[in-house]
mmCIF file of C-alpha atoms and ligand atoms in Angstrom:
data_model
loop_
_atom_site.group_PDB
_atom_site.id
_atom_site.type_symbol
_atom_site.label_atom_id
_atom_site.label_comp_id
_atom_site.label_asym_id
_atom_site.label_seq_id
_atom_site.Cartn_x
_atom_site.Cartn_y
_atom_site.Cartn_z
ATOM 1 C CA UNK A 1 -5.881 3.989 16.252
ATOM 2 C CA UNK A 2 -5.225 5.234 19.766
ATOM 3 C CA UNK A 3 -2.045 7.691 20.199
ATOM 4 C CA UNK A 4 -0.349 7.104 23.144
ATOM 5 C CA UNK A 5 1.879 10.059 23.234
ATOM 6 C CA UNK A 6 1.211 13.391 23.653
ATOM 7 C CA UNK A 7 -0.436 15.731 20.303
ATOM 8 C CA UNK A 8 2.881 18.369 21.022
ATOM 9 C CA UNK A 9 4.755 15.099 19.595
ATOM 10 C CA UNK A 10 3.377 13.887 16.872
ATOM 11 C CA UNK A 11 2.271 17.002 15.493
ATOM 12 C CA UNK A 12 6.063 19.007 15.567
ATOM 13 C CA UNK A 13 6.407 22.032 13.411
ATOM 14 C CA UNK A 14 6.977 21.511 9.718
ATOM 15 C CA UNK A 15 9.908 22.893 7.942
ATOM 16 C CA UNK A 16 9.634 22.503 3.821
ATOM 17 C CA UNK A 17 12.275 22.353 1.901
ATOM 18 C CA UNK A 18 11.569 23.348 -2.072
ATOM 19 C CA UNK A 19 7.905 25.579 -2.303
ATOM 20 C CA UNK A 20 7.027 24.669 -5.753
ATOM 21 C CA UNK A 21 3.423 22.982 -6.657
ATOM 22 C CA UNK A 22 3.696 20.062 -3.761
ATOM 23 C CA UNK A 23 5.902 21.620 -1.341
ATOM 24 C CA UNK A 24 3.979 25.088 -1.365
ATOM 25 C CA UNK A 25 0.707 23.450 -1.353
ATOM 26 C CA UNK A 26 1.721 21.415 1.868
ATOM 27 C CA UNK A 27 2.882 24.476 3.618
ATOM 28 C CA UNK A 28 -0.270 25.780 3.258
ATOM 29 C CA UNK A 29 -2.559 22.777 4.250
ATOM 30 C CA UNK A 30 -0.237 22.619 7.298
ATOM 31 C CA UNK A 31 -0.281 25.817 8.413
ATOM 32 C CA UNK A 32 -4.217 25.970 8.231
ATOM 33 C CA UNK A 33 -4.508 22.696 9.769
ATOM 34 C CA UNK A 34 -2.996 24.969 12.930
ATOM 35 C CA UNK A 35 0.894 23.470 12.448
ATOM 36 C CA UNK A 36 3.810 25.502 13.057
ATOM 37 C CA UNK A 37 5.563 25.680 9.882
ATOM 38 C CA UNK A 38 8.098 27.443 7.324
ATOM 39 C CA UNK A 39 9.830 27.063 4.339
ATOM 40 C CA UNK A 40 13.056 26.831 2.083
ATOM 41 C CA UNK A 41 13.189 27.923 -1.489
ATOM 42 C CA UNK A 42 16.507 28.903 -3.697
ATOM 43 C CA UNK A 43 14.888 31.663 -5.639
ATOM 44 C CA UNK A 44 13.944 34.938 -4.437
ATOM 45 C CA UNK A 45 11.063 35.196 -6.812
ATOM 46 C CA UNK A 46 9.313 32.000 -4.959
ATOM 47 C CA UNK A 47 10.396 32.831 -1.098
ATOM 48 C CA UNK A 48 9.038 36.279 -1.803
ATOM 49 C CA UNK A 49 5.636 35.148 -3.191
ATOM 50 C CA UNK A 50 5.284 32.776 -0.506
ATOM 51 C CA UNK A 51 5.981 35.634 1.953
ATOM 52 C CA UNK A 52 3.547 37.930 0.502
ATOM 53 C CA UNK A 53 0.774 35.210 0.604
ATOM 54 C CA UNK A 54 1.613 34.864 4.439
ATOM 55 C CA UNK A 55 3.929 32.162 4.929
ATOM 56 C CA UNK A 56 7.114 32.454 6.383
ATOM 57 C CA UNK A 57 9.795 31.376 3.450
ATOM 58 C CA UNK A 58 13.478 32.362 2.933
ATOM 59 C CA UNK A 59 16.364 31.525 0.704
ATOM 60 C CA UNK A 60 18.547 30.965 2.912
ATOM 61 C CA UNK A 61 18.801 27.257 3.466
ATOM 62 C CA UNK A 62 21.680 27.082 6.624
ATOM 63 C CA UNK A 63 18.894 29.342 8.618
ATOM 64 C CA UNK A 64 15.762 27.172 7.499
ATOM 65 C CA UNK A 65 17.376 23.879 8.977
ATOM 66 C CA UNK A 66 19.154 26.017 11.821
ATOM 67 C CA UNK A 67 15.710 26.804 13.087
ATOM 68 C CA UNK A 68 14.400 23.010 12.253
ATOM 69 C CA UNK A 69 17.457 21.450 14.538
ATOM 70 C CA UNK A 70 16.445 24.165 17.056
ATOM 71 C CA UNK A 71 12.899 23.365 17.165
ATOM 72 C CA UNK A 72 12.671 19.743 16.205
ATOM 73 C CA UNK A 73 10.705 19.748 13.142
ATOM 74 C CA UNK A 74 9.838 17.580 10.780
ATOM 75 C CA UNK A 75 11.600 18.180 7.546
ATOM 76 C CA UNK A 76 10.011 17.649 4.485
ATOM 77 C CA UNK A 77 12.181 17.431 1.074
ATOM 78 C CA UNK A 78 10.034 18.564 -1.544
ATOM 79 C CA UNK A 79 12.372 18.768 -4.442
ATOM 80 C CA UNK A 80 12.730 17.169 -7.650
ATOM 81 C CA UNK A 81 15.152 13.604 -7.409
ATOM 82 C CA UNK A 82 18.647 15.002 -8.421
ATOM 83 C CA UNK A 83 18.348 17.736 -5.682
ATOM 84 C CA UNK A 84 17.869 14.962 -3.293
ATOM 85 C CA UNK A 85 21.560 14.528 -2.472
ATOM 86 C CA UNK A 86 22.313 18.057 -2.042
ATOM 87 C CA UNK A 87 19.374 18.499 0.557
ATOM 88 C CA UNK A 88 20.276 15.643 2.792
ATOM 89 C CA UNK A 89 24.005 16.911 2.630
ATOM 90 C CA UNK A 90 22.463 20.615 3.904
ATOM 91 C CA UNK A 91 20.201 18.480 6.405
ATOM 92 C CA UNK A 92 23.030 16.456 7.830
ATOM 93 C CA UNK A 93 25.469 19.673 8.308
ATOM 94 C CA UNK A 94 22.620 21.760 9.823
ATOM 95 C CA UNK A 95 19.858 19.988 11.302
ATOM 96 C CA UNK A 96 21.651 16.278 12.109
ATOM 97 C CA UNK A 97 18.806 15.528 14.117
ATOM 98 C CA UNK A 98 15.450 16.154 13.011
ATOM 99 C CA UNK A 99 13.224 13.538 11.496
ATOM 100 C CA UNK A 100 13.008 13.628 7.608
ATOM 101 C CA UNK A 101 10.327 12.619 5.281
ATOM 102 C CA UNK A 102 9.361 13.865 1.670
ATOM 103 C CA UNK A 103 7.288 13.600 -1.393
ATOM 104 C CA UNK A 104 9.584 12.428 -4.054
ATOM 105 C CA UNK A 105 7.462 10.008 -6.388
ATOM 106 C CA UNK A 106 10.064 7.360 -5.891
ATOM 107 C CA UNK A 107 10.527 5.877 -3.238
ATOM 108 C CA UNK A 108 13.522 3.607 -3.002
ATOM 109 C CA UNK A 109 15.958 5.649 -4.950
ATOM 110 C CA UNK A 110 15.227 8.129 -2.041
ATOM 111 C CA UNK A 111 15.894 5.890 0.549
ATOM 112 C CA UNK A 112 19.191 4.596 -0.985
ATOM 113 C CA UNK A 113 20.001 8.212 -0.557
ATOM 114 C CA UNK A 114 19.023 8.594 2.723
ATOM 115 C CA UNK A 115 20.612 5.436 3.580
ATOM 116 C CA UNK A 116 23.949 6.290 2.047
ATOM 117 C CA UNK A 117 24.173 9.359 4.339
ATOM 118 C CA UNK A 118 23.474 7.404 6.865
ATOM 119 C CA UNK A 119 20.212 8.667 7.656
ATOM 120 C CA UNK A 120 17.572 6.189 7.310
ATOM 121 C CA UNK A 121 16.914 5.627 11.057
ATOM 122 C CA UNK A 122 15.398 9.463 11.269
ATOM 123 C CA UNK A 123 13.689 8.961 7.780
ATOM 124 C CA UNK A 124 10.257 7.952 6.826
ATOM 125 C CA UNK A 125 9.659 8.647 3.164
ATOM 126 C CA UNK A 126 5.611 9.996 1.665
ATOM 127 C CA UNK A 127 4.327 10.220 -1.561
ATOM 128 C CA UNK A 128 1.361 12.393 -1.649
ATOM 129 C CA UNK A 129 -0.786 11.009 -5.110
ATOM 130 C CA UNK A 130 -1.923 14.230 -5.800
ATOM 131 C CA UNK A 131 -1.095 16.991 -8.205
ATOM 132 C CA UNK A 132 -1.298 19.076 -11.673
ATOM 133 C CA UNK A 133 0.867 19.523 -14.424
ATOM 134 C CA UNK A 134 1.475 22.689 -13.541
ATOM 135 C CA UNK A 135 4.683 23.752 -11.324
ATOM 136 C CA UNK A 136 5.481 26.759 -8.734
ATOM 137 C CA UNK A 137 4.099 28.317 -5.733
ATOM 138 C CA UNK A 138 1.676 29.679 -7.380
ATOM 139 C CA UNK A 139 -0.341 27.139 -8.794
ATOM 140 C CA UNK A 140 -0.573 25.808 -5.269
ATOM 141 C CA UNK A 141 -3.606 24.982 -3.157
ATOM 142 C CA UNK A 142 -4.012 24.496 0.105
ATOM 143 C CA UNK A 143 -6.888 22.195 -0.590
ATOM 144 C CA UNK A 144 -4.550 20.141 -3.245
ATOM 145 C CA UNK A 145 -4.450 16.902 -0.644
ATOM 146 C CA UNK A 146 -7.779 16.858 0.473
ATOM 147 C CA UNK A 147 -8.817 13.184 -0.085
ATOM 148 C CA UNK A 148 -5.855 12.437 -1.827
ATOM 149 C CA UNK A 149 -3.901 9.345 -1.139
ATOM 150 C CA UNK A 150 -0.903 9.883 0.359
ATOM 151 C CA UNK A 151 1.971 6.848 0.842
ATOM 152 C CA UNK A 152 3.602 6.299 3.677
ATOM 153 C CA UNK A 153 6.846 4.673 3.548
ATOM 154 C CA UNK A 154 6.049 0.965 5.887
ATOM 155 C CA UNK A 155 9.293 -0.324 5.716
ATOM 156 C CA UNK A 156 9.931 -3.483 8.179
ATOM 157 C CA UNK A 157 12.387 -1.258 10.166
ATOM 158 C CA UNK A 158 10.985 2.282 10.349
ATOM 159 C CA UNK A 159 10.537 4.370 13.227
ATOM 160 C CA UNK A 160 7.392 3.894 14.265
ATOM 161 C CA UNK A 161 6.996 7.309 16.175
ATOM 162 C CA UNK A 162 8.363 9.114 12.713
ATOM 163 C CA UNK A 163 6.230 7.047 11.056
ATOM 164 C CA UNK A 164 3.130 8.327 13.271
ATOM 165 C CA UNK A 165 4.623 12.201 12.809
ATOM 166 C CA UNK A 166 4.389 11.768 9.082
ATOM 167 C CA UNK A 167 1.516 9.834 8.941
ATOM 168 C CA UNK A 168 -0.005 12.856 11.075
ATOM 169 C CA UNK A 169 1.172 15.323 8.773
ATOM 170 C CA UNK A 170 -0.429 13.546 5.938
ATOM 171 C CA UNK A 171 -3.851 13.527 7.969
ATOM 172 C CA UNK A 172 -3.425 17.180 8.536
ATOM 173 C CA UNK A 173 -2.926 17.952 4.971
ATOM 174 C CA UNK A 174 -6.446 16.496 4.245
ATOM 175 C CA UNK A 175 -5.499 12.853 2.658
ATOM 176 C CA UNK A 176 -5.888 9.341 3.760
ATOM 177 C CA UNK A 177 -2.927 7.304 4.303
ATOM 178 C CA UNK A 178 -1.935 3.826 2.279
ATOM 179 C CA UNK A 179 1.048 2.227 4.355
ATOM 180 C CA UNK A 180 3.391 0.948 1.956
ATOM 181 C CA UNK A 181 7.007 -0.319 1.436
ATOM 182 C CA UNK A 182 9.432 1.500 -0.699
ATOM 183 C CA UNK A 183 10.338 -0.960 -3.624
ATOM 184 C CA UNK A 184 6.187 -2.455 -3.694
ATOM 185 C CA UNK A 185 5.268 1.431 -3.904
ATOM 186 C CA UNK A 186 7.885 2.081 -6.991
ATOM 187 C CA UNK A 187 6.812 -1.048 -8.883
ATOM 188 C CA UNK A 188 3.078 -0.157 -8.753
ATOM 189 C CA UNK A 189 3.668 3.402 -9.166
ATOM 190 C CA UNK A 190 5.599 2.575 -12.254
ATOM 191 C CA UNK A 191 2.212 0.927 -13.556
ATOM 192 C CA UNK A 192 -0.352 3.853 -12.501
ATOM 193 C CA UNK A 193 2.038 7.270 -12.604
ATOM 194 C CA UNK A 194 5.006 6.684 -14.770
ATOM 195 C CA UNK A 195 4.116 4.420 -17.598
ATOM 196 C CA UNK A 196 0.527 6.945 -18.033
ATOM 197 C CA UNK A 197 3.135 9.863 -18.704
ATOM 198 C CA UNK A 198 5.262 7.945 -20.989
ATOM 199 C CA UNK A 199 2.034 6.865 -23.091
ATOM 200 C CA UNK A 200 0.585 10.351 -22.987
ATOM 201 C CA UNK A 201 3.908 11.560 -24.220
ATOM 202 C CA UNK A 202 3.827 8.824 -26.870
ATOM 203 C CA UNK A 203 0.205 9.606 -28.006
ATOM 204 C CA UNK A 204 1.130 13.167 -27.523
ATOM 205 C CA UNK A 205 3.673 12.956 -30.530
ATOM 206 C CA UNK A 206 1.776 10.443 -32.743
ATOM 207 C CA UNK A 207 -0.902 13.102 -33.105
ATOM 208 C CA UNK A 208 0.824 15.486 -33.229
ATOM 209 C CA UNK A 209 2.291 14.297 -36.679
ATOM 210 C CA UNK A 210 -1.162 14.182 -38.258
ATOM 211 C CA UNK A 211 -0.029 17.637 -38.150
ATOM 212 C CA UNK A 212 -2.877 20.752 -37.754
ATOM 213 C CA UNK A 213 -5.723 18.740 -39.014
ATOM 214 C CA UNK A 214 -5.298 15.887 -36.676
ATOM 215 C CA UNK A 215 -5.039 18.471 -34.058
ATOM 216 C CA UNK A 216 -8.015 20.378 -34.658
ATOM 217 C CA UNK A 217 -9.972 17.395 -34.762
ATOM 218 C CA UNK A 218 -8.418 16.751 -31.556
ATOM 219 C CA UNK A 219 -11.320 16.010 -28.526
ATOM 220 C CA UNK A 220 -11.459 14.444 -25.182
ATOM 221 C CA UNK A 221 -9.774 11.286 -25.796
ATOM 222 C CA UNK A 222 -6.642 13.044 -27.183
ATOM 223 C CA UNK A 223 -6.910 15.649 -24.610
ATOM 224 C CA UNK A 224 -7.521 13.183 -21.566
ATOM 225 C CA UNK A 225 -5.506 10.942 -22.977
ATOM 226 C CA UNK A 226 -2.370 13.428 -22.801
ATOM 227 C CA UNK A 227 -3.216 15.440 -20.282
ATOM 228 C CA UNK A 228 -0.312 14.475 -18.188
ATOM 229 C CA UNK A 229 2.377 15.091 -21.506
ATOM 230 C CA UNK A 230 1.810 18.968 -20.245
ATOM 231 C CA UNK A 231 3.829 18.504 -16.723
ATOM 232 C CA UNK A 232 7.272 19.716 -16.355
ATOM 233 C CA UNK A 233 9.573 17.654 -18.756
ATOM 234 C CA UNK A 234 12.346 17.987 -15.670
ATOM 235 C CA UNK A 235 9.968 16.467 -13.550
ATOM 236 C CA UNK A 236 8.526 13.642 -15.658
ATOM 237 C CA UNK A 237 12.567 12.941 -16.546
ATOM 238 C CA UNK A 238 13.035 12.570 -12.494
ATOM 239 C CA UNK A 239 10.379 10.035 -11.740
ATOM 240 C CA UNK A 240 10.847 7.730 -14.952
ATOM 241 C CA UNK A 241 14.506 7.836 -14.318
ATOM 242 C CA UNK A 242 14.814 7.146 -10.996
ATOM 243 C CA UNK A 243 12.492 4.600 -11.188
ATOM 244 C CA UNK A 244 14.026 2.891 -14.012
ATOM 245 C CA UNK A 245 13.806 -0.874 -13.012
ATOM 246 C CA UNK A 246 10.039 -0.776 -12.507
ATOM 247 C CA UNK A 247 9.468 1.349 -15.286
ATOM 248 C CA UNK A 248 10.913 -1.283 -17.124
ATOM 249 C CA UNK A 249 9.170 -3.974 -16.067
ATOM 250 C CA UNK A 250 5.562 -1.901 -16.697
ATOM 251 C CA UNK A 251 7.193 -0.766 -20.204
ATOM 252 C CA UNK A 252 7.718 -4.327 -21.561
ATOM 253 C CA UNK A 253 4.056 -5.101 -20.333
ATOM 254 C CA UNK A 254 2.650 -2.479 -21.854
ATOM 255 C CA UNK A 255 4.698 -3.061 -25.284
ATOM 256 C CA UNK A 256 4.105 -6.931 -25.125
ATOM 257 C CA UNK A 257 -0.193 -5.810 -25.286
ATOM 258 C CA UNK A 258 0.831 -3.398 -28.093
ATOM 259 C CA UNK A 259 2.465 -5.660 -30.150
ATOM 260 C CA UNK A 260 0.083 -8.479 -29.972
ATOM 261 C CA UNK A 261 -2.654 -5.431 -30.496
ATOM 262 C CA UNK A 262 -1.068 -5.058 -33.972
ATOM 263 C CA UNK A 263 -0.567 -8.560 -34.789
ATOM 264 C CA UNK A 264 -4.358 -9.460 -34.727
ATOM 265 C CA UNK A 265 -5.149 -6.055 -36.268
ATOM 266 C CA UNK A 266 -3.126 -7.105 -39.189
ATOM 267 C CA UNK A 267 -3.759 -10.521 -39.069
ATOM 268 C CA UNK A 268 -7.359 -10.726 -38.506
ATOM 269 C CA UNK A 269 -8.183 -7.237 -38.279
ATOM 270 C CA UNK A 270 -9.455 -7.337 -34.666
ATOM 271 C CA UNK A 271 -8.615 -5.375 -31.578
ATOM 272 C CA UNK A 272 -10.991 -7.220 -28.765
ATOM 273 C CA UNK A 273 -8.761 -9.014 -26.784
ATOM 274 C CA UNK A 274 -7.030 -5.345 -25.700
ATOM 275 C CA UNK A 275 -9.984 -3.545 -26.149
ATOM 276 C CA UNK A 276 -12.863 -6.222 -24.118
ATOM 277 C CA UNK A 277 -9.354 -7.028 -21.080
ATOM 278 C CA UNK A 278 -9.165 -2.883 -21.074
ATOM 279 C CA UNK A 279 -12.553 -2.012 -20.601
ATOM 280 C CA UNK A 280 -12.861 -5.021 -17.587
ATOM 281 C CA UNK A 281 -9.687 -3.514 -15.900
ATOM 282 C CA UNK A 282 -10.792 -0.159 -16.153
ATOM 283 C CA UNK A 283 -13.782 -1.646 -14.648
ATOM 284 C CA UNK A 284 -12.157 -2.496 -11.662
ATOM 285 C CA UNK A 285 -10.725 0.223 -10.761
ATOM 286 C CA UNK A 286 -14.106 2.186 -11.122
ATOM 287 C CA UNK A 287 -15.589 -0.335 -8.651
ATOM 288 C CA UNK A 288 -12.955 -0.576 -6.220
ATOM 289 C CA UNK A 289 -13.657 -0.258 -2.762
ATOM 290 C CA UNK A 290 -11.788 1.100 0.381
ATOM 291 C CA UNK A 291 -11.860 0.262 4.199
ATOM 292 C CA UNK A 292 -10.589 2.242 7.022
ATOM 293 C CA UNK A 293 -7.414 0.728 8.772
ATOM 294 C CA UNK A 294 -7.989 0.470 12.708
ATOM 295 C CA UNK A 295 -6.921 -1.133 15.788
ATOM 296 C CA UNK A 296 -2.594 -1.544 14.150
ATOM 297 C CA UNK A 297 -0.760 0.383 16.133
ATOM 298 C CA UNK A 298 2.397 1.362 15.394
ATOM 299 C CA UNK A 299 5.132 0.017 17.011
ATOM 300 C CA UNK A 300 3.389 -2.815 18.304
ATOM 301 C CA UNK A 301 4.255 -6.363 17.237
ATOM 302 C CA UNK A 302 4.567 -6.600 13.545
ATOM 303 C CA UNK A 303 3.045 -3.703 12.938
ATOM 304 C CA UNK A 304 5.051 -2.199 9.542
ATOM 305 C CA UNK A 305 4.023 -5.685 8.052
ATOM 306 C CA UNK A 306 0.498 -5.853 9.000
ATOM 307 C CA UNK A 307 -0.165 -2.223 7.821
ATOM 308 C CA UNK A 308 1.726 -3.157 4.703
ATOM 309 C CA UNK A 309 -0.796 -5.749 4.379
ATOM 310 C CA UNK A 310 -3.776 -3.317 4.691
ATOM 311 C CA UNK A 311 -2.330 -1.082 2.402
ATOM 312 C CA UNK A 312 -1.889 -3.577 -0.460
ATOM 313 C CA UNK A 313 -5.336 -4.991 0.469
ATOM 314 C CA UNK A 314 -7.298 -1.363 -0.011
ATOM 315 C CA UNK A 315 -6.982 -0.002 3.573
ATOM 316 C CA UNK A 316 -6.564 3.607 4.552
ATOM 317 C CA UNK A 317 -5.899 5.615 7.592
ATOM 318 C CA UNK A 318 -8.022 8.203 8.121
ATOM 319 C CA UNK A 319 -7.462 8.759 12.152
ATOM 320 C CA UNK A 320 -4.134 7.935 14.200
HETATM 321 P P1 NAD B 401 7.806 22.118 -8.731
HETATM 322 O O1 NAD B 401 8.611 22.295 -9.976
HETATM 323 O O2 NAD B 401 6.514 22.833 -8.611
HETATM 324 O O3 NAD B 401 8.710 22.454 -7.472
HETATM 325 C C1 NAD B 401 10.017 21.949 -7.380
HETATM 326 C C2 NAD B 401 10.694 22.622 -6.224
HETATM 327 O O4 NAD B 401 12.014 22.094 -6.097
HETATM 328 C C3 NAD B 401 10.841 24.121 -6.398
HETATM 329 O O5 NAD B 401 10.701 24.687 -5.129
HETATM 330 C C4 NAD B 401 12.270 24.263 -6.913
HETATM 331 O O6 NAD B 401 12.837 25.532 -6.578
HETATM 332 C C5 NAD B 401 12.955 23.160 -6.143
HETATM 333 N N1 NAD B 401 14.165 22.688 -6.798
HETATM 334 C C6 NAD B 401 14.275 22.146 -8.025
HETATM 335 N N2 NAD B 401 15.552 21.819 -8.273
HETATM 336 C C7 NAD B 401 16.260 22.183 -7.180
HETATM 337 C C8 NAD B 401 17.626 22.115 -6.829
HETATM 338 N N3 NAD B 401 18.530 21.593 -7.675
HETATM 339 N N4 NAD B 401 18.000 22.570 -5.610
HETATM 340 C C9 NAD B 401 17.093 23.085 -4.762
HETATM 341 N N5 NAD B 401 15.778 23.177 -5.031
HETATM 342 C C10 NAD B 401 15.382 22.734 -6.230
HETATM 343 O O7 NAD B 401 7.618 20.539 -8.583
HETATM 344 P P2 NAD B 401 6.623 19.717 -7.645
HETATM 345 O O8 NAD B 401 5.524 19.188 -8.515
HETATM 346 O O9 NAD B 401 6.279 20.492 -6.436
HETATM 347 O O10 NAD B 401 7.561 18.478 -7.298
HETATM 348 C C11 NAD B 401 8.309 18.439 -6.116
HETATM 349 C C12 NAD B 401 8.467 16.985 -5.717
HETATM 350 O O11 NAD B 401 7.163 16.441 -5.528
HETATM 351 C C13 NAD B 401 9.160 16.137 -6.782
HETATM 352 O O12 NAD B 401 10.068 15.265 -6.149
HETATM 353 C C14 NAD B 401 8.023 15.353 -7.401
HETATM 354 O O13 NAD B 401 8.455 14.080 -7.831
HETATM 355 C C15 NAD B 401 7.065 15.229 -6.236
HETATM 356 N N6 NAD B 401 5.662 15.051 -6.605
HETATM 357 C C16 NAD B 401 5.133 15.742 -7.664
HETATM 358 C C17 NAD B 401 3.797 15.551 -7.975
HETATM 359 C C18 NAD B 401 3.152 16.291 -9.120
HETATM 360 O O14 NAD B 401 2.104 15.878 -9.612
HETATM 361 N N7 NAD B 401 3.702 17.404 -9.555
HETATM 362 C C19 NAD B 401 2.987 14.682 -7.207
HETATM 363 C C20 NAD B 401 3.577 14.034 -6.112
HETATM 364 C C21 NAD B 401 4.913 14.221 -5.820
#
């Protein structure tokens, strides 16, 4: 893609609202990607841990967005989904006019948010597909997005010179972009994110009541298998919830296999139709190929929708 406006304006500083694991690590790849950028955190402990490894971080939120409004940035909400409506009330007293995005793992619960403060004009959500189950500053990296895909909110209405600054931002952080629109991204995210930590939560507790023998015969499949049941319970609790209707839907799929997994192990002690459609899908996904999106530009006619189309048909952005 060609940009026809100038780099100052798609590339405006960064202010980050909530340093923890996603928000700290995007400070980072931001700042050594050459933006201008700062940050937002309500404890001391984190602002002062981000200061001492260089970045410039306070607590004190009406001065963070103070200096955004001044300066134009892009603000990026990176906190958990019930601190969602908080932020946007902070962001509409102090920095009414700055472009928002953010990596909440939902996506339309966000923009209902957004929306309700009437905000969605200046908002173009993300989800960066990246991360550990770890949480804080600390664990960090700057190099946590590299190659990662990150979503960026396609909606038929966006703004498509928001949608270029956060696409940008994304590029800058190291990850390919996947243009998507809010309520597809929830429903499949239900299937690949939220559903895998309810399961590894599930298979986390079964074993566990084989008590210490089942766990010390624990190998990889029980440890792959619930890797994700070690991530912040908070956090896991935001994206199931406020995803609930998808979740749902993915839930009753996943239950329907289950159940007709134990019928025909009962009744004819077999488990190949789960086991042989498993190991195809699982197939599939190893095999899957991507292709670079080029030549859509944004803003031009029926752009959102074409990209959208892209996205759901393996495309990525590498370049704007
Ligand atoms: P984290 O626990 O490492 O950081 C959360 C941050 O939010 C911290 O800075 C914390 O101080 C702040 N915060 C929490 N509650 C707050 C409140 N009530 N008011 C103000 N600030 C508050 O979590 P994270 O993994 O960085 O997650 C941040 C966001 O990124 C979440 O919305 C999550 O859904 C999303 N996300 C997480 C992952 C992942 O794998 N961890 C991946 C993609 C997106």
């Amino acid at each position: 893609m060609s940009n026809p406006r100038s780099v100052a304006s798609t590339t405006p500083p960064v202010c980050v609202l909530g340093l923890g694991l996603i928000g700290g690590s995007l400070l980072r790849a931001a700042v050594r990607a050459g933006r201008k950028g700062w940050g937002y955190n309500r404890s001391d402990a984190t602002a002062a841990a981000a200061r001492e490894d260089g970045f410039d971080a306070s607590t004190d939120l009406r001065a963070v967005l103070g200096r955004a409004e001044a300066e134009s940035a892009l603000i990026v909400i990176a906190v958990p989904m019930p601190a969602v409506d908080a932020t946007l009330d902070a962001i509409a007293e102090y920095a009414p006019s700055c472009p928002i995005t953010d990596v909440v793992s939902v996506k339309a619960a966000v923009l209902e948010a957004v929306s309700a403060h009437g905000m969605s004009p200046k908002y173009v959500g993300g989800h960066p597909m990246a991360g550990t189950s770890a949480s804080g500053w600390t664990v960090g990296s700057v190099n946590l997005f590299r190659e990662a895909v990150w979503v960026v909110d396609t909606r038929h209405d966006v703004d498509p010179h928001i949608w270029r600054q956060v696409a940008q931002l994304a590029l800058d952080c190291g990850a390919v972009v996947v243009p998507a629109e809010p309520v597809e991204h929830d429903s499949v995210v239900a299937r690949i994110s939220h559903l895998p930590h309810l399961l590894a939560e599930t298979l986390a507790v079964t074993g566990d009541a084989g008590g210490p023998l089942a766990l010390g015969l624990a190998a990889g499949s029980f440890r792959d298998g619930t890797r994700v049941a070690g991530s912040s319970p908070t956090l896991v609790r935001a994206m199931c919830e406020g995803n609930r209707d998808a979740l749902l839907v993915a839930l009753d799929e996943a239950l329907a296999l289950l159940t007709a997994t134990r019928a025909s192990l009962d009744a004819e002690a077999s488990v190949a139709d789960l086991v042989d459609a498993g190991h195809a899908a699982r197939g599939r996904y190893d095999e899957q190929t991507h292709w670079e999106i080029v030549g859509i530009e944004p803003g031009s006619d029926d752009w959102a929708k074409r990209l959208q189309d892209a996205g759901r048909r393996g495309g990525r952005i590498r370049r704007l």
